[in-house]
Amino acid sequence: MTHEGRADHVEIELRESFLRGRDGDSAAYQGLLEVLTAHLRAYFKRRLTAMPDEVEDLVQETLLAIHNKRHTYQASQPFTAWVYAIGKYKLIDLFRRRAVREQRTDSIDLLAEGAAELFSTADSDAAEARRDLHKLLAQLPDRQRLPIVHTKLEGLSVAEAARATGMSESAVKVGVHRGLKALAALIRGET
Amino acid sequence: MKTDDLVILLANDVEPVERHAVGRRYVIAIGLGAAAAAALLVGLLGVRPDLAEAARLPMFWVKLAFVASLAGASLAVTLRLGRPGVRLHWAPTALALPVLAMWGLGGVELAEASSVERAALVFGTSWKSCPGLIATLSIPVFIAALWAMRGLAPTHLPLAGAASGLLAGAVGALVYCLHCSELGAPFLGIWYLIGMLIPAGVGGLLGTRLLRW
């Protein structure tokens, strides 16, 4: 297969998994996030040679951002460019926080090239994250933390989680949604 | 937490995303913001009493079309800036066209006017208050548009702030048309535009601080 043919193939496959995941298909979504994790890790490792300790934290932060912002993807646009734009934004945001002047090697006009670079390599060698999301999770209020713990970590259904917490089912769903956003805000706040 | 565990956490029992979530957010933001701006206009300035008569003049509609097309184009730019990896394409051109058209019309009006009339075409009777009033009326939509943008994922924060501010300015100007009696194209091309650019500038300055995600 040619290089471009492979890139198209990646685009079609990932986009399909993402759209299925966005409609509630957990298995497709998990598979997609695993692939994105490996690509993001390789990409961040290359860009953060001076700050290797930051890589895994940034991968996690970017995954959370992709999840929390998944409603901003439009089916008419290239999915790989959407992911690349988020990854690059998170990278620049880290540089901004660390007050490192970013070398502007690419602009919005180079989305296709950037996306091709991001998806050209993968790295499944996970380092230990320095930031412990469990600890941040513990800081959330009960109405957000308990729905996440029950439905996401313990694998209860929404109905079961509602019974376990005495919350309504819609409050459980809202709690998960707001809790994951609050988690992203906590990550931003601590760095 | 290991990254693999985070992936499982995010994917486990994942909630389907509601369709048109972005569109609904903007309908709510602009609707509430425009309603608040209209209330502000009625309370502070009042609707011009001769609105029905003014609506018979073609230039009244040209003025409305000028402001409304800027509102539409700035909304298009705003929505594009709020989605990662989406190019602006034709959207900035759509923003420039109404301005260029109004400047062209203003140039024709000035060329045809006598030297005495020219000052009236440029300054009207309200040039001192017009930009400030438009900027004031844009405040509710400004707040609402930044709230709406915070729900998206802008990757160019000053630009996203500026576009949100311009959207607020254009909606504020649209509401201001209910009060203002100026109809000279040079007046509209200068003072209305400045009024709309004030919130755009403020949005550009605040973008990085307020829109980070």
Short mmCIF file of C-alpha atoms in Angstrom, two decimals:
data_model
loop_
_atom_site.label_atom_id
_atom_site.label_comp_id
_atom_site.label_asym_id
_atom_site.label_seq_id
_atom_site.Cartn_x
_atom_site.Cartn_y
_atom_site.Cartn_z
CA MET A 1 0.00 0.00 0.00
CA THR A 2 1.28 3.49 -0.77
CA HIS A 3 1.96 5.95 2.04
CA GLU A 4 -1.07 8.05 1.15
CA GLY A 5 -3.25 5.00 0.79
CA ARG A 6 -2.24 3.94 4.28
CA ALA A 7 -3.02 7.40 5.68
CA ASP A 8 -6.49 7.29 4.10
CA HIS A 9 -7.01 3.86 5.55
CA VAL A 10 -6.07 5.08 9.04
CA GLU A 11 -8.39 8.06 8.67
CA ILE A 12 -11.38 5.96 7.62
CA GLU A 13 -10.87 3.33 10.28
CA LEU A 14 -10.32 5.72 13.19
CA ARG A 15 -13.16 7.98 12.16
CA GLU A 16 -15.51 5.02 12.00
CA SER A 17 -14.53 3.84 15.50
CA PHE A 18 -14.84 7.34 16.88
CA LEU A 19 -18.32 7.89 15.45
CA ARG A 20 -19.43 4.51 16.78
CA GLY A 21 -17.97 5.37 20.16
CA ARG A 22 -19.68 8.73 20.12
CA ASP A 23 -22.98 6.93 19.66
CA GLY A 24 -22.29 4.88 22.76
CA ASP A 25 -20.28 1.85 21.51
CA SER A 26 -17.83 1.31 24.39
CA ALA A 27 -15.75 -1.40 22.71
CA ALA A 28 -15.15 0.63 19.55
CA TYR A 29 -14.36 3.69 21.67
CA GLN A 30 -11.89 1.83 23.88
CA GLY A 31 -10.11 0.43 20.82
CA LEU A 32 -9.90 3.90 19.32
CA LEU A 33 -8.55 5.50 22.50
CA GLU A 34 -5.88 2.77 22.73
CA VAL A 35 -4.69 3.53 19.20
CA LEU A 36 -4.74 7.28 19.84
CA THR A 37 -2.78 6.75 23.09
CA ALA A 38 0.08 5.06 21.25
CA HIS A 39 0.23 7.73 18.52
CA LEU A 40 0.02 10.61 20.99
CA ARG A 41 2.72 9.08 23.19
CA ALA A 42 5.16 8.71 20.28
CA TYR A 43 4.38 12.24 19.09
CA PHE A 44 4.78 13.85 22.53
CA LYS A 45 7.99 11.89 23.22
CA ARG A 46 9.49 13.38 20.07
CA ARG A 47 8.43 16.91 20.98
CA LEU A 48 9.26 16.75 24.69
CA THR A 49 12.83 15.46 24.55
CA ALA A 50 13.76 18.02 27.22
CA MET A 51 10.82 17.08 29.47
CA PRO A 52 10.41 13.29 29.18
CA ASP A 53 8.65 13.15 32.55
CA GLU A 54 5.77 15.16 31.14
CA VAL A 55 4.91 12.76 28.32
CA GLU A 56 2.54 10.37 30.07
CA ASP A 57 0.74 13.16 31.94
CA LEU A 58 0.21 15.00 28.67
CA VAL A 59 -1.09 11.83 26.98
CA GLN A 60 -3.65 11.44 29.77
CA GLU A 61 -4.63 15.09 29.68
CA THR A 62 -5.10 14.92 25.90
CA LEU A 63 -7.21 11.76 26.12
CA LEU A 64 -9.45 13.45 28.66
CA ALA A 65 -9.70 16.51 26.39
CA ILE A 66 -10.57 14.37 23.36
CA HIS A 67 -13.29 12.75 25.43
CA ASN A 68 -14.70 15.94 26.93
CA LYS A 69 -14.66 17.77 23.59
CA ARG A 70 -15.89 14.91 21.42
CA HIS A 71 -19.05 16.86 20.51
CA THR A 72 -16.91 19.40 18.61
CA TYR A 73 -15.95 16.90 15.89
CA GLN A 74 -17.96 17.40 12.72
CA ALA A 75 -18.44 14.29 10.59
CA SER A 76 -17.54 16.30 7.47
CA GLN A 77 -13.98 17.08 8.62
CA PRO A 78 -10.93 14.77 8.72
CA PHE A 79 -10.85 12.99 12.07
CA THR A 80 -7.04 12.71 12.18
CA ALA A 81 -6.74 16.49 11.75
CA TRP A 82 -9.18 16.99 14.64
CA VAL A 83 -7.10 14.76 16.92
CA TYR A 84 -3.85 16.37 15.80
CA ALA A 85 -5.21 19.87 16.47
CA ILE A 86 -6.17 18.86 20.02
CA GLY A 87 -2.82 17.14 20.66
CA LYS A 88 -0.90 20.12 19.37
CA TYR A 89 -3.03 22.53 21.39
CA LYS A 90 -2.31 20.54 24.56
CA LEU A 91 1.40 20.50 23.73
CA ILE A 92 1.49 24.28 23.21
CA ASP A 93 -0.56 24.75 26.37
CA LEU A 94 2.06 22.77 28.29
CA PHE A 95 4.83 24.93 26.81
CA ARG A 96 2.85 28.01 27.79
CA ARG A 97 2.51 26.73 31.35
CA ARG A 98 6.19 25.91 31.49
CA ALA A 99 6.94 29.27 29.88
CA VAL A 100 8.93 27.65 27.13
CA ARG A 101 8.92 29.55 23.90
CA GLU A 102 7.49 27.19 21.37
CA GLN A 103 9.29 26.74 18.11
CA ARG A 104 6.57 27.51 15.64
CA THR A 105 7.34 24.89 13.07
CA ASP A 106 3.82 24.52 11.81
CA SER A 107 0.63 26.52 11.53
CA ILE A 108 -3.01 25.74 10.95
CA ASP A 109 -2.24 25.45 7.24
CA LEU A 110 -0.14 22.37 7.88
CA LEU A 111 -2.90 20.33 9.50
CA ALA A 112 -2.70 17.52 6.98
CA GLU A 113 1.07 17.17 7.32
CA GLY A 114 0.89 17.39 11.10
CA ALA A 115 -1.83 14.78 11.28
CA ALA A 116 0.18 12.52 8.97
CA GLU A 117 3.18 12.90 11.27
CA LEU A 118 1.13 12.19 14.39
CA PHE A 119 -0.32 9.01 12.95
CA SER A 120 2.93 7.78 11.37
CA THR A 121 4.34 6.46 14.65
CA ALA A 122 3.01 4.65 17.69
CA ASP A 123 4.51 3.88 21.08
CA SER A 124 2.95 1.39 23.47
CA ASP A 125 5.69 1.74 26.08
CA ALA A 126 3.77 3.55 28.83
CA ALA A 127 5.80 5.33 31.44
CA GLU A 128 4.36 5.92 34.87
CA ALA A 129 2.26 9.08 34.96
CA ARG A 130 3.52 11.52 37.58
CA ARG A 131 0.13 12.97 38.23
CA ASP A 132 -2.23 10.50 39.88
CA LEU A 133 -5.73 10.88 38.50
CA HIS A 134 -7.06 8.77 41.38
CA LYS A 135 -5.98 11.50 43.77
CA LEU A 136 -7.59 14.19 41.64
CA LEU A 137 -10.73 12.09 41.37
CA ALA A 138 -10.87 11.94 45.17
CA GLN A 139 -11.09 15.75 45.23
CA LEU A 140 -14.35 15.82 43.27
CA PRO A 141 -17.62 16.29 45.15
CA ASP A 142 -19.58 13.08 45.83
CA ARG A 143 -22.27 13.86 43.24
CA GLN A 144 -19.55 13.72 40.55
CA ARG A 145 -17.08 11.28 42.09
CA LEU A 146 -19.53 8.50 43.00
CA PRO A 147 -21.13 8.27 39.53
CA ILE A 148 -17.65 8.03 37.96
CA VAL A 149 -16.42 5.45 40.47
CA HIS A 150 -19.55 3.30 40.15
CA THR A 151 -20.18 3.41 36.39
CA LYS A 152 -16.64 3.85 35.15
CA LEU A 153 -14.37 2.05 37.59
CA GLU A 154 -16.66 -0.58 39.13
CA GLY A 155 -18.59 -1.21 35.94
CA LEU A 156 -22.08 -0.75 37.37
CA SER A 157 -24.87 0.26 35.00
CA VAL A 158 -26.39 3.73 35.34
CA ALA A 159 -29.48 2.20 37.00
CA GLU A 160 -27.35 0.26 39.50
CA ALA A 161 -25.24 3.32 40.25
CA ALA A 162 -28.42 5.32 40.80
CA ARG A 163 -29.65 2.75 43.32
CA ALA A 164 -26.27 2.59 45.06
CA THR A 165 -26.02 6.36 45.47
CA GLY A 166 -29.67 7.27 45.88
CA MET A 167 -29.31 9.67 42.95
CA SER A 168 -31.62 9.73 39.94
CA GLU A 169 -30.37 8.12 36.73
CA SER A 170 -30.12 11.46 34.98
CA ALA A 171 -28.19 12.88 37.96
CA VAL A 172 -25.74 9.97 37.61
CA LYS A 173 -25.24 10.75 33.90
CA VAL A 174 -24.83 14.47 34.58
CA GLY A 175 -22.43 13.64 37.43
CA VAL A 176 -20.18 11.59 35.14
CA HIS A 177 -20.23 14.29 32.45
CA ARG A 178 -19.50 17.18 34.83
CA GLY A 179 -17.04 15.11 36.84
CA LEU A 180 -14.84 14.38 33.82
CA LYS A 181 -14.88 18.07 32.93
CA ALA A 182 -14.01 18.97 36.52
CA LEU A 183 -11.16 16.47 36.38
CA ALA A 184 -9.75 18.23 33.31
CA ALA A 185 -10.07 21.56 35.14
CA LEU A 186 -8.24 20.13 38.17
CA ILE A 187 -5.39 19.01 35.90
CA ARG A 188 -5.13 22.54 34.50
CA GLY A 189 -5.32 24.06 37.95
CA GLU A 190 -2.53 22.01 39.50
CA THR A 191 0.06 22.67 36.79
CA MET B 1 -3.62 6.03 37.38
CA LYS B 2 -2.16 4.19 34.42
CA THR B 3 -3.09 5.44 30.99
CA ASP B 4 -4.67 2.08 30.13
CA ASP B 5 -6.93 2.47 33.16
CA LEU B 6 -7.90 5.97 32.08
CA VAL B 7 -8.83 4.63 28.63
CA ILE B 8 -11.04 2.00 30.24
CA LEU B 9 -12.56 4.61 32.54
CA LEU B 10 -13.42 6.89 29.62
CA ALA B 11 -14.75 4.12 27.37
CA ASN B 12 -16.68 2.17 30.00
CA ASP B 13 -20.41 2.79 29.62
CA VAL B 14 -19.70 5.81 27.40
CA GLU B 15 -22.62 8.19 27.10
CA PRO B 16 -23.80 8.86 23.51
CA VAL B 17 -23.27 12.48 22.49
CA GLU B 18 -26.46 14.39 21.76
CA ARG B 19 -26.69 15.61 18.20
CA HIS B 20 -26.52 19.33 17.43
CA ALA B 21 -25.12 20.04 20.90
CA VAL B 22 -22.99 22.87 19.49
CA GLY B 23 -25.81 24.46 17.50
CA ARG B 24 -28.15 24.39 20.46
CA ARG B 25 -25.55 26.02 22.68
CA TYR B 26 -25.25 28.93 20.25
CA VAL B 27 -28.99 29.31 19.75
CA ILE B 28 -29.38 29.62 23.52
CA ALA B 29 -26.42 32.00 23.88
CA ILE B 30 -27.40 34.35 21.07
CA GLY B 31 -31.11 34.19 21.89
CA LEU B 32 -30.65 35.06 25.56
CA GLY B 33 -27.94 37.62 24.80
CA ALA B 34 -30.03 39.39 22.16
CA ALA B 35 -33.07 39.41 24.46
CA ALA B 36 -31.00 40.97 27.24
CA ALA B 37 -29.58 43.53 24.80
CA ALA B 38 -33.10 44.41 23.64
CA ALA B 39 -34.19 44.87 27.26
CA LEU B 40 -31.15 47.08 27.81
CA LEU B 41 -32.05 49.13 24.72
CA VAL B 42 -35.66 49.61 25.80
CA GLY B 43 -34.58 50.55 29.32
CA LEU B 44 -31.69 52.86 28.43
CA LEU B 45 -32.55 54.39 25.07
CA GLY B 46 -36.02 53.44 23.94
CA VAL B 47 -37.12 52.22 20.51
CA ARG B 48 -37.29 55.03 18.00
CA PRO B 49 -40.93 56.16 17.69
CA ASP B 50 -40.85 56.39 13.91
CA LEU B 51 -39.65 52.81 13.36
CA ALA B 52 -42.59 51.92 11.09
CA GLU B 53 -41.88 54.94 8.85
CA ALA B 54 -38.15 54.22 8.79
CA ALA B 55 -38.88 50.66 7.70
CA ARG B 56 -40.21 52.06 4.42
CA LEU B 57 -36.80 53.46 3.49
CA PRO B 58 -34.58 51.10 1.46
CA MET B 59 -31.49 52.32 3.32
CA PHE B 60 -32.97 51.11 6.61
CA TRP B 61 -32.92 47.59 5.18
CA VAL B 62 -29.46 48.04 3.69
CA LYS B 63 -28.28 48.97 7.18
CA LEU B 64 -29.99 45.93 8.71
CA ALA B 65 -28.54 43.67 6.00
CA PHE B 66 -25.06 45.10 6.65
CA VAL B 67 -25.22 44.34 10.35
CA ALA B 68 -27.04 41.01 9.97
CA SER B 69 -24.57 39.71 7.38
CA LEU B 70 -21.69 40.63 9.70
CA ALA B 71 -23.44 38.76 12.50
CA GLY B 72 -23.89 35.71 10.27
CA ALA B 73 -20.31 35.77 8.99
CA SER B 74 -18.85 36.23 12.46
CA LEU B 75 -20.96 33.32 13.72
CA ALA B 76 -19.54 31.18 10.90
CA VAL B 77 -15.99 32.21 11.79
CA THR B 78 -16.69 31.64 15.50
CA LEU B 79 -18.02 28.12 14.98
CA ARG B 80 -15.06 27.21 12.79
CA LEU B 81 -12.58 28.54 15.34
CA GLY B 82 -14.33 26.50 18.04
CA ARG B 83 -13.72 23.18 16.29
CA PRO B 84 -10.16 21.81 16.34
CA GLY B 85 -8.60 21.26 12.94
CA VAL B 86 -11.25 23.11 10.92
CA ARG B 87 -9.91 25.63 8.43
CA LEU B 88 -11.48 29.06 8.07
CA HIS B 89 -11.78 28.77 4.26
CA TRP B 90 -14.22 31.41 2.91
CA ALA B 91 -15.38 32.65 6.30
CA PRO B 92 -13.02 35.68 6.62
CA THR B 93 -14.00 36.75 3.09
CA ALA B 94 -17.66 36.62 4.09
CA LEU B 95 -16.72 38.93 6.94
CA ALA B 96 -14.92 41.40 4.69
CA LEU B 97 -17.56 41.62 1.94
CA PRO B 98 -20.29 43.56 3.82
CA VAL B 99 -17.66 46.03 5.08
CA LEU B 100 -16.23 46.57 1.61
CA ALA B 101 -19.74 46.94 0.17
CA MET B 102 -20.66 49.55 2.80
CA TRP B 103 -17.40 51.44 2.17
CA GLY B 104 -18.10 51.35 -1.58
CA LEU B 105 -21.59 52.70 -1.05
CA GLY B 106 -20.22 55.33 1.33
CA GLY B 107 -17.68 56.38 -1.29
CA VAL B 108 -20.45 56.83 -3.87
CA GLU B 109 -22.59 58.83 -1.42
CA LEU B 110 -19.66 61.10 -0.55
CA ALA B 111 -18.73 61.62 -4.20
CA GLU B 112 -22.27 62.65 -5.08
CA ALA B 113 -22.76 64.91 -2.06
CA SER B 114 -21.94 68.59 -1.89
CA SER B 115 -19.13 69.61 0.42
CA VAL B 116 -21.65 70.85 2.99
CA GLU B 117 -23.50 67.52 3.07
CA ARG B 118 -20.37 65.43 3.39
CA ALA B 119 -19.76 66.15 7.04
CA ALA B 120 -23.37 65.19 7.83
CA LEU B 121 -22.95 61.87 5.97
CA VAL B 122 -19.83 61.00 7.95
CA PHE B 123 -20.74 62.31 11.39
CA GLY B 124 -24.56 62.25 11.38
CA THR B 125 -25.89 63.52 14.69
CA SER B 126 -24.69 60.72 16.95
CA TRP B 127 -21.14 59.75 15.98
CA LYS B 128 -19.87 60.44 19.50
CA SER B 129 -22.29 58.10 21.22
CA CYS B 130 -22.84 55.42 18.56
CA PRO B 131 -19.75 53.18 19.03
CA GLY B 132 -20.00 53.24 22.82
CA LEU B 133 -23.71 52.39 22.76
CA ILE B 134 -23.16 49.49 20.36
CA ALA B 135 -20.34 48.19 22.57
CA THR B 136 -22.58 48.52 25.65
CA LEU B 137 -25.45 46.66 23.99
CA SER B 138 -23.01 43.92 22.98
CA ILE B 139 -22.13 43.08 26.61
CA PRO B 140 -24.85 40.42 27.18
CA VAL B 141 -24.05 38.59 23.94
CA PHE B 142 -20.33 38.99 24.68
CA ILE B 143 -20.71 37.10 27.94
CA ALA B 144 -22.99 34.51 26.33
CA ALA B 145 -20.71 34.02 23.31
CA LEU B 146 -17.67 33.44 25.52
CA TRP B 147 -19.68 30.98 27.60
CA ALA B 148 -20.68 29.17 24.40
CA MET B 149 -17.08 29.14 23.14
CA ARG B 150 -15.91 27.64 26.43
CA GLY B 151 -18.07 24.64 25.56
CA LEU B 152 -16.19 24.18 22.29
CA ALA B 153 -12.48 23.55 21.83
CA PRO B 154 -10.77 26.60 20.30
CA THR B 155 -7.09 26.11 19.53
CA HIS B 156 -6.35 29.75 18.61
CA LEU B 157 -7.55 31.50 21.72
CA PRO B 158 -7.09 35.22 20.86
CA LEU B 159 -8.74 34.69 17.47
CA ALA B 160 -11.60 32.73 19.02
CA GLY B 161 -12.06 35.52 21.58
CA ALA B 162 -12.01 38.20 18.87
CA ALA B 163 -14.54 36.35 16.70
CA SER B 164 -16.83 35.86 19.70
CA GLY B 165 -16.51 39.59 20.46
CA LEU B 166 -17.29 40.53 16.87
CA LEU B 167 -20.35 38.30 16.95
CA ALA B 168 -21.45 40.09 20.12
CA GLY B 169 -20.78 43.48 18.51
CA ALA B 170 -22.81 42.62 15.41
CA VAL B 171 -25.78 41.37 17.43
CA GLY B 172 -25.50 44.47 19.65
CA ALA B 173 -25.50 46.66 16.53
CA LEU B 174 -28.52 44.82 15.17
CA VAL B 175 -30.42 45.61 18.36
CA TYR B 176 -29.14 49.21 18.25
CA CYS B 177 -30.82 49.62 14.83
CA LEU B 178 -34.15 49.72 16.71
CA HIS B 179 -33.07 53.00 18.28
CA CYS B 180 -30.63 54.65 15.91
CA SER B 181 -31.87 56.88 13.10
CA GLU B 182 -28.59 57.25 11.20
CA LEU B 183 -28.77 56.08 7.59
CA GLY B 184 -25.65 57.51 5.92
CA ALA B 185 -23.46 54.77 4.47
CA PRO B 186 -20.22 56.57 5.50
CA PHE B 187 -21.57 56.83 9.06
CA LEU B 188 -22.42 53.11 9.18
CA GLY B 189 -19.12 52.09 7.59
CA ILE B 190 -17.16 54.00 10.23
CA TRP B 191 -19.01 54.31 13.54
CA TYR B 192 -21.02 51.10 13.46
CA LEU B 193 -17.88 49.24 12.50
CA ILE B 194 -15.90 50.81 15.36
CA GLY B 195 -18.72 49.93 17.74
CA MET B 196 -18.52 46.28 16.66
CA LEU B 197 -14.72 46.22 16.73
CA ILE B 198 -14.56 47.33 20.39
CA PRO B 199 -15.94 44.03 21.77
CA ALA B 200 -13.89 42.16 19.15
CA GLY B 201 -10.72 43.79 20.47
CA VAL B 202 -11.67 43.10 24.08
CA GLY B 203 -12.42 39.48 23.16
CA GLY B 204 -9.05 39.17 21.47
CA LEU B 205 -7.28 40.47 24.56
CA LEU B 206 -9.21 38.24 26.98
CA GLY B 207 -9.27 35.14 24.77
CA THR B 208 -6.16 33.44 26.08
CA ARG B 209 -7.16 33.94 29.70
CA LEU B 210 -10.85 33.07 29.43
CA LEU B 211 -10.97 30.35 26.80
CA ARG B 212 -8.21 27.94 27.91
CA TRP B 213 -9.32 24.35 28.24
#
